[in-house]
GROMACS .gro file of C-alpha atoms in nm:
model
  283
    1MET     CA    1   3.567 -11.710   1.857
    2LYS     CA    2   3.827 -11.694   1.591
    3ARG     CA    3   3.594 -11.860   1.347
    4ARG     CA    4   3.318 -11.610   1.418
    5GLU     CA    5   3.555 -11.320   1.368
    6LYS     CA    6   3.667 -11.462   1.036
    7GLU     CA    7   3.306 -11.511   0.923
    8GLU     CA    8   3.214 -11.158   1.022
    9LYS     CA    9   3.515 -11.022   0.829
   10GLN     CA   10   3.413 -11.222   0.522
   11THR     CA   11   3.053 -11.102   0.540
   12LYS     CA   12   3.172 -10.737   0.573
   13SER     CA   13   3.406 -10.772   0.273
   14THR     CA   14   3.131 -10.929   0.061
   15SER     CA   15   2.884 -10.653   0.158
   16GLN     CA   16   3.142 -10.388   0.070
   17ARG     CA   17   3.202 -10.554  -0.266
   18THR     CA   18   2.830 -10.567  -0.344
   19GLU     CA   19   2.793 -10.199  -0.250
   20GLU     CA   20   3.083 -10.101  -0.477
   21GLU     CA   21   2.935 -10.303  -0.765
   22ASP     CA   22   2.596 -10.134  -0.718
   23GLU     CA   23   2.759  -9.790  -0.721
   24GLN     CA   24   2.950  -9.876  -1.038
   25ARG     CA   25   2.626  -9.992  -1.202
   26LYS     CA   26   2.451  -9.668  -1.104
   27THR     CA   27   2.733  -9.460  -1.241
   28SER     CA   28   2.731  -9.665  -1.561
   29VAL     CA   29   2.354  -9.602  -1.594
   30GLN     CA   30   2.379  -9.226  -1.520
   31SER     CA   31   2.674  -9.151  -1.746
   32PRO     CA   32   2.489  -9.169  -2.085
   33VAL     CA   33   2.213  -8.945  -1.950
   34GLU     CA   34   2.468  -8.687  -1.848
   35GLU     CA   35   2.637  -8.719  -2.185
   36GLU     CA   36   2.305  -8.654  -2.359
   37GLU     CA   37   2.247  -8.347  -2.141
   38GLU     CA   38   2.593  -8.218  -2.223
   39THR     CA   39   2.536  -8.272  -2.596
   40THR     CA   40   2.201  -8.091  -2.580
   41ASP     CA   41   2.369  -7.802  -2.397
   42HIS     CA   42   2.637  -7.781  -2.666
   43ARG     CA   43   2.376  -7.793  -2.938
   44GLY     CA   44   2.173  -7.512  -2.774
   45ALA     CA   45   2.483  -7.297  -2.741
   46ALA     CA   46   2.575  -7.363  -3.105
   47ALA     CA   47   2.220  -7.278  -3.216
   48ALA     CA   48   2.228  -6.955  -3.013
   49ASP     CA   49   2.564  -6.865  -3.168
   50GLY     CA   50   2.423  -6.941  -3.515
   51GLY     CA   51   2.119  -6.722  -3.447
   52GLN     CA   52   2.341  -6.436  -3.335
   53LEU     CA   53   2.554  -6.473  -3.648
   54LYS     CA   54   2.243  -6.469  -3.867
   55GLU     CA   55   2.112  -6.157  -3.693
   56GLU     CA   56   2.447  -5.987  -3.739
   57LYS     CA   57   2.449  -6.082  -4.106
   58LYS     CA   58   2.096  -5.947  -4.145
   59LYS     CA   59   2.196  -5.623  -3.977
   60GLU     CA   60   2.496  -5.591  -4.207
   61GLU     CA   61   2.276  -5.654  -4.510
   62ASN     CA   62   2.027  -5.394  -4.390
   63ARG     CA   63   2.309  -5.150  -4.339
   64LYS     CA   64   2.442  -5.220  -4.684
   65CYS     CA   65   2.099  -5.176  -4.845
   66VAL     CA   66   2.050  -4.818  -4.714
   67PRO     CA   67   2.033  -4.607  -5.033
   68GLY     CA   68   2.209  -4.276  -5.085
   69ILE     CA   69   2.107  -3.991  -5.316
   70VAL     CA   70   2.344  -3.766  -5.510
   71TYR     CA   71   2.254  -3.424  -5.652
   72LEU     CA   72   2.381  -3.313  -5.995
   73GLY     CA   73   2.389  -2.935  -6.032
   74HIS     CA   74   2.493  -2.928  -6.398
   75ILE     CA   75   2.361  -3.145  -6.681
   76PRO     CA   76   2.540  -3.092  -7.013
   77PRO     CA   77   2.332  -3.066  -7.331
   78ARG     CA   78   2.227  -3.388  -7.504
   79LEU     CA   79   2.288  -3.591  -7.185
   80ARG     CA   80   2.012  -3.844  -7.126
   81PRO     CA   81   1.935  -4.071  -6.825
   82LYS     CA   82   2.072  -4.377  -7.005
   83HIS     CA   83   2.406  -4.198  -7.062
   84LEU     CA   84   2.416  -4.098  -6.696
   85ARG     CA   85   2.343  -4.453  -6.585
   86ASN     CA   86   2.621  -4.589  -6.805
   87LEU     CA   87   2.868  -4.334  -6.665
   88LEU     CA   88   2.786  -4.390  -6.296
   89SER     CA   89   2.723  -4.764  -6.300
   90ALA     CA   90   3.100  -4.818  -6.322
   91TYR     CA   91   3.135  -4.690  -5.963
   92GLY     CA   92   2.841  -4.873  -5.802
   93GLU     CA   93   2.489  -5.005  -5.842
   94VAL     CA   94   2.260  -4.725  -5.957
   95GLY     CA   95   1.888  -4.721  -5.875
   96ARG     CA   96   1.644  -4.449  -5.974
   97ILE     CA   97   1.739  -4.141  -6.179
   98PHE     CA   98   1.544  -3.819  -6.224
   99LEU     CA   99   1.646  -3.524  -6.444
  100GLN     CA  100   1.462  -3.193  -6.426
  101PRO     CA  101   1.369  -3.070  -6.776
  102GLU     CA  102   1.399  -2.711  -6.886
  103ASP     CA  103   1.123  -2.453  -6.858
  104ARG     CA  104   0.847  -2.443  -7.115
  105GLN     CA  105   0.943  -2.097  -7.231
  106VAL     CA  106   1.295  -2.209  -7.317
  107ARG     CA  107   1.156  -2.509  -7.507
  108ARG     CA  108   0.916  -2.283  -7.698
  109ARG     CA  109   1.202  -2.056  -7.800
  110ARG     CA  110   1.400  -2.354  -7.922
  111LYS     CA  111   1.103  -2.484  -8.116
  112LYS     CA  112   1.066  -2.146  -8.281
  113SER     CA  113   1.435  -2.151  -8.372
  114GLY     CA  114   1.389  -2.498  -8.526
  115SER     CA  115   1.543  -2.736  -8.269
  116ARG     CA  116   1.313  -2.982  -8.088
  117ARG     CA  117   1.579  -3.090  -7.840
  118CYS     CA  118   1.483  -3.117  -7.472
  119ASP     CA  119   1.773  -3.059  -7.232
  120PHE     CA  120   1.788  -3.089  -6.853
  121THR     CA  121   1.901  -2.846  -6.585
  122GLU     CA  122   1.959  -3.060  -6.273
  123GLY     CA  123   1.927  -3.421  -6.159
  124TRP     CA  124   1.914  -3.671  -5.872
  125VAL     CA  125   2.071  -4.019  -5.877
  126GLU     CA  126   2.003  -4.293  -5.622
  127PHE     CA  127   2.276  -4.544  -5.533
  128ARG     CA  128   2.192  -4.872  -5.360
  129ASP     CA  129   2.457  -4.808  -5.095
  130LYS     CA  130   2.501  -4.466  -4.936
  131ARG     CA  131   2.871  -4.529  -4.873
  132VAL     CA  132   2.922  -4.569  -5.247
  133ALA     CA  133   2.727  -4.247  -5.305
  134LYS     CA  134   2.951  -4.056  -5.061
  135ARG     CA  135   3.261  -4.198  -5.222
  136VAL     CA  136   3.142  -4.109  -5.571
  137ALA     CA  137   3.051  -3.752  -5.469
  138LEU     CA  138   3.391  -3.695  -5.309
  139SER     CA  139   3.597  -3.849  -5.588
  140LEU     CA  140   3.413  -3.718  -5.898
  141HIS     CA  141   3.336  -3.359  -5.794
  142ASN     CA  142   3.504  -3.104  -6.028
  143THR     CA  143   3.651  -3.377  -6.249
  144PRO     CA  144   3.586  -3.433  -6.622
  145MET     CA  145   3.295  -3.658  -6.710
  146GLY     CA  146   3.487  -3.856  -6.966
  147THR     CA  147   3.813  -4.042  -6.919
  148ARG     CA  148   3.928  -3.994  -7.278
  149LYS     CA  149   3.947  -3.684  -7.492
  150ARG     CA  150   3.740  -3.835  -7.770
  151GLN     CA  151   3.453  -3.913  -7.541
  152ARG     CA  152   3.131  -3.718  -7.576
  153PHE     CA  153   3.120  -3.530  -7.244
  154PHE     CA  154   3.491  -3.495  -7.174
  155SER     CA  155   3.485  -3.112  -7.175
  156ASP     CA  156   3.214  -3.101  -6.904
  157LEU     CA  157   3.287  -3.133  -6.531
  158TRP     CA  158   3.095  -3.323  -6.269
  159ASN     CA  159   2.905  -3.107  -6.021
  160ILE     CA  160   2.805  -3.365  -5.759
  161LYS     CA  161   2.698  -3.330  -5.398
  162TYR     CA  162   2.587  -3.601  -5.157
  163LEU     CA  163   2.255  -3.520  -4.988
  164HIS     CA  164   2.276  -3.616  -4.623
  165ARG     CA  165   1.957  -3.778  -4.484
  166PHE     CA  166   1.774  -3.714  -4.811
  167GLN     CA  167   1.525  -3.973  -4.935
  168TRP     CA  168   1.350  -4.027  -5.264
  169THR     CA  169   1.015  -3.950  -5.102
  170HIS     CA  170   1.137  -3.597  -5.031
  171LEU     CA  171   1.205  -3.551  -5.401
  172SER     CA  172   0.863  -3.684  -5.499
  173GLU     CA  173   0.700  -3.451  -5.244
  174ARG     CA  174   0.891  -3.156  -5.383
  175LEU     CA  175   0.789  -3.242  -5.740
  176ALA     CA  176   0.427  -3.279  -5.632
  177TYR     CA  177   0.444  -2.939  -5.458
  178GLU     CA  178   0.591  -2.776  -5.769
  179GLN     CA  179   0.320  -2.936  -5.980
  180THR     CA  180   0.045  -2.801  -5.752
  181VAL     CA  181   0.204  -2.455  -5.756
  182LEU     CA  182   0.216  -2.465  -6.136
  183GLN     CA  183  -0.148  -2.569  -6.155
  184GLN     CA  184  -0.251  -2.289  -5.920
  185ARG     CA  185  -0.057  -2.039  -6.129
  186LEU     CA  186  -0.226  -2.162  -6.445
  187ARG     CA  187  -0.567  -2.137  -6.278
  188ALA     CA  188  -0.493  -1.781  -6.169
  189GLU     CA  189  -0.382  -1.687  -6.521
  190VAL     CA  190  -0.693  -1.845  -6.674
  191SER     CA  191  -0.921  -1.665  -6.427
  192GLN     CA  192  -0.744  -1.335  -6.499
  193ALA     CA  193  -0.788  -1.387  -6.874
  194LYS     CA  194  -1.157  -1.465  -6.821
  195ARG     CA  195  -1.204  -1.148  -6.616
  196GLU     CA  196  -1.034  -0.940  -6.886
  197THR     CA  197  -1.246  -1.090  -7.163
  198ASN     CA  198  -1.566  -1.038  -6.964
  199PHE     CA  199  -1.470  -0.676  -6.896
  200TYR     CA  200  -1.395  -0.622  -7.265
  201LEU     CA  201  -1.726  -0.779  -7.374
  202ASN     CA  202  -1.923  -0.570  -7.124
  203ASN     CA  203  -1.758  -0.253  -7.253
  204VAL     CA  204  -1.835  -0.354  -7.611
  205GLU     CA  205  -2.201  -0.401  -7.522
  206LYS     CA  206  -2.211  -0.064  -7.346
  207SER     CA  207  -2.051   0.109  -7.643
  208THR     CA  208  -2.300  -0.047  -7.887
  209HIS     CA  209  -2.588   0.059  -7.664
  210LEU     CA  210  -2.458   0.418  -7.640
  211GLU     CA  211  -2.403   0.430  -8.016
  212HIS     CA  212  -2.759   0.318  -8.072
  213LEU     CA  213  -2.889   0.592  -7.838
  214ARG     CA  214  -2.676   0.857  -8.014
  215ARG     CA  215  -2.812   0.764  -8.355
  216LYS     CA  216  -3.167   0.768  -8.223
  217ARG     CA  217  -3.122   1.118  -8.081
  218GLN     CA  218  -2.976   1.238  -8.407
  219ARG     CA  219  -3.282   1.109  -8.590
  220ASP     CA  220  -3.510   1.288  -8.344
  221GLY     CA  221  -3.312   1.610  -8.394
  222GLN     CA  222  -3.176   1.635  -8.044
  223GLN     CA  223  -2.830   1.769  -7.972
  224VAL     CA  224  -2.574   1.500  -7.894
  225GLU     CA  225  -2.282   1.580  -7.672
  226GLU     CA  226  -1.968   1.419  -7.803
  227LYS     CA  227  -1.735   1.290  -7.536
  228THR     CA  228  -1.378   1.406  -7.539
  229TRP     CA  229  -1.118   1.188  -7.379
  230ASP     CA  230  -0.894   1.390  -7.150
  231PHE     CA  231  -0.557   1.235  -7.086
  232THR     CA  232  -0.215   1.357  -6.985
  233GLN     CA  233   0.092   1.246  -7.169
  234ARG     CA  234   0.375   1.100  -6.972
  235GLN     CA  235   0.665   1.337  -6.919
  236THR     CA  236   0.988   1.274  -7.104
  237GLU     CA  237   1.323   1.242  -6.936
  238GLU     CA  238   1.431   1.587  -7.058
  239GLU     CA  239   1.126   1.754  -6.905
  240ILE     CA  240   1.187   1.577  -6.574
  241GLN     CA  241   1.549   1.693  -6.568
  242LYS     CA  242   1.446   2.052  -6.650
  243LYS     CA  243   1.200   2.053  -6.359
  244LYS     CA  244   1.467   1.929  -6.124
  245LYS     CA  245   1.707   2.200  -6.241
  246LYS     CA  246   1.441   2.468  -6.193
  247LYS     CA  247   1.378   2.350  -5.840
  248LYS     CA  248   1.748   2.358  -5.760
  249ASP     CA  249   1.785   2.706  -5.910
  250SER     CA  250   1.486   2.836  -5.713
  251ILE     CA  251   1.626   2.692  -5.390
  252THR     CA  252   1.969   2.847  -5.450
  253GLN     CA  253   1.807   3.184  -5.537
  254LYS     CA  254   1.614   3.178  -5.210
  255HIS     CA  255   1.931   3.112  -5.016
  256LEU     CA  256   2.107   3.397  -5.194
  257ASN     CA  257   1.821   3.637  -5.121
  258LYS     CA  258   1.830   3.543  -4.753
  259ALA     CA  259   2.205   3.599  -4.741
  260HIS     CA  260   2.169   3.938  -4.908
  261LEU     CA  261   1.900   4.047  -4.661
  262LEU     CA  262   2.116   3.942  -4.367
  263GLN     CA  263   2.407   4.136  -4.510
  264LEU     CA  264   2.194   4.451  -4.549
  265GLU     CA  265   2.067   4.423  -4.193
  266SER     CA  266   2.419   4.385  -4.060
  267GLN     CA  267   2.529   4.695  -4.256
  268SER     CA  268   2.239   4.899  -4.120
  269ASN     CA  269   2.328   4.794  -3.765
  270ILE     CA  270   2.692   4.895  -3.821
  271SER     CA  271   2.588   5.243  -3.948
  272LEU     CA  272   2.364   5.297  -3.645
  273LEU     CA  273   2.643   5.200  -3.405
  274ALA     CA  274   2.886   5.430  -3.587
  275LYS     CA  275   2.645   5.724  -3.555
  276ILE     CA  276   2.595   5.659  -3.186
  277PHE     CA  277   2.965   5.641  -3.109
  278ASN     CA  278   3.041   5.950  -3.323
  279SER     CA  279   2.778   6.157  -3.138
  280ASN     CA  280   2.924   6.052  -2.800
  281GLN     CA  281   3.275   6.154  -2.903
  282SER     CA  282   3.159   6.500  -3.027
  283GLU     CA  283   2.990   6.567  -2.692
   0.00000   0.00000   0.00000
């Protein structure tokens, strides 16, 4: 009996050992797989973090690249776009520049006087970053253009304003609208000139025809009625003032006559009342 018990105990111990060894083997086989899964998880998380960082960087770049436009209300004489770019490029990256030239009439007057210079009245400047544009507008407004007294535009002041939510397309649309308005005005002026010339030519033809008829009647011995042009001359300022004075005098004279008549009527009424009362007292 004792031997059997011992054998059973030995068999149980050996079975337990074999089971433990099998479990250890399984764990040893499963551990690298789990490690690989963990590494893949870490890599996926790192990739996701990298993608988020890239997206954030892209958003920041897009935010930085939003342009801002500045309006210049005063452009000093002899200032050109290249001078303006050199002055403003010290504060930030400058993009497109547009300066509005003077009217044609002003340029014609200058040409007649002998100067062929073309100056500008107002301008728009585009900065690559709108934050820089805001900063420039706030810092440079009502300050001298030059930093030294010997500089060219030191006596002139900056007149800058940042245009909120203004884009370059709005400016191009405005310029296109002004161009269309100018073309329509020119067409209207040309059509008006054509109408005037046609009216003048028709009148010339009529006058030649009437002159031909008048000469023909004179040859035939018929009486020709000469037309007389009746016209009234425009009144001078003195005549207008005299008329106004006459009107005022006539109005005042009417008022005086009315007052005199009222006074006479009141006097007649007083005399009648006096007669009536005197007759009553005598009775």
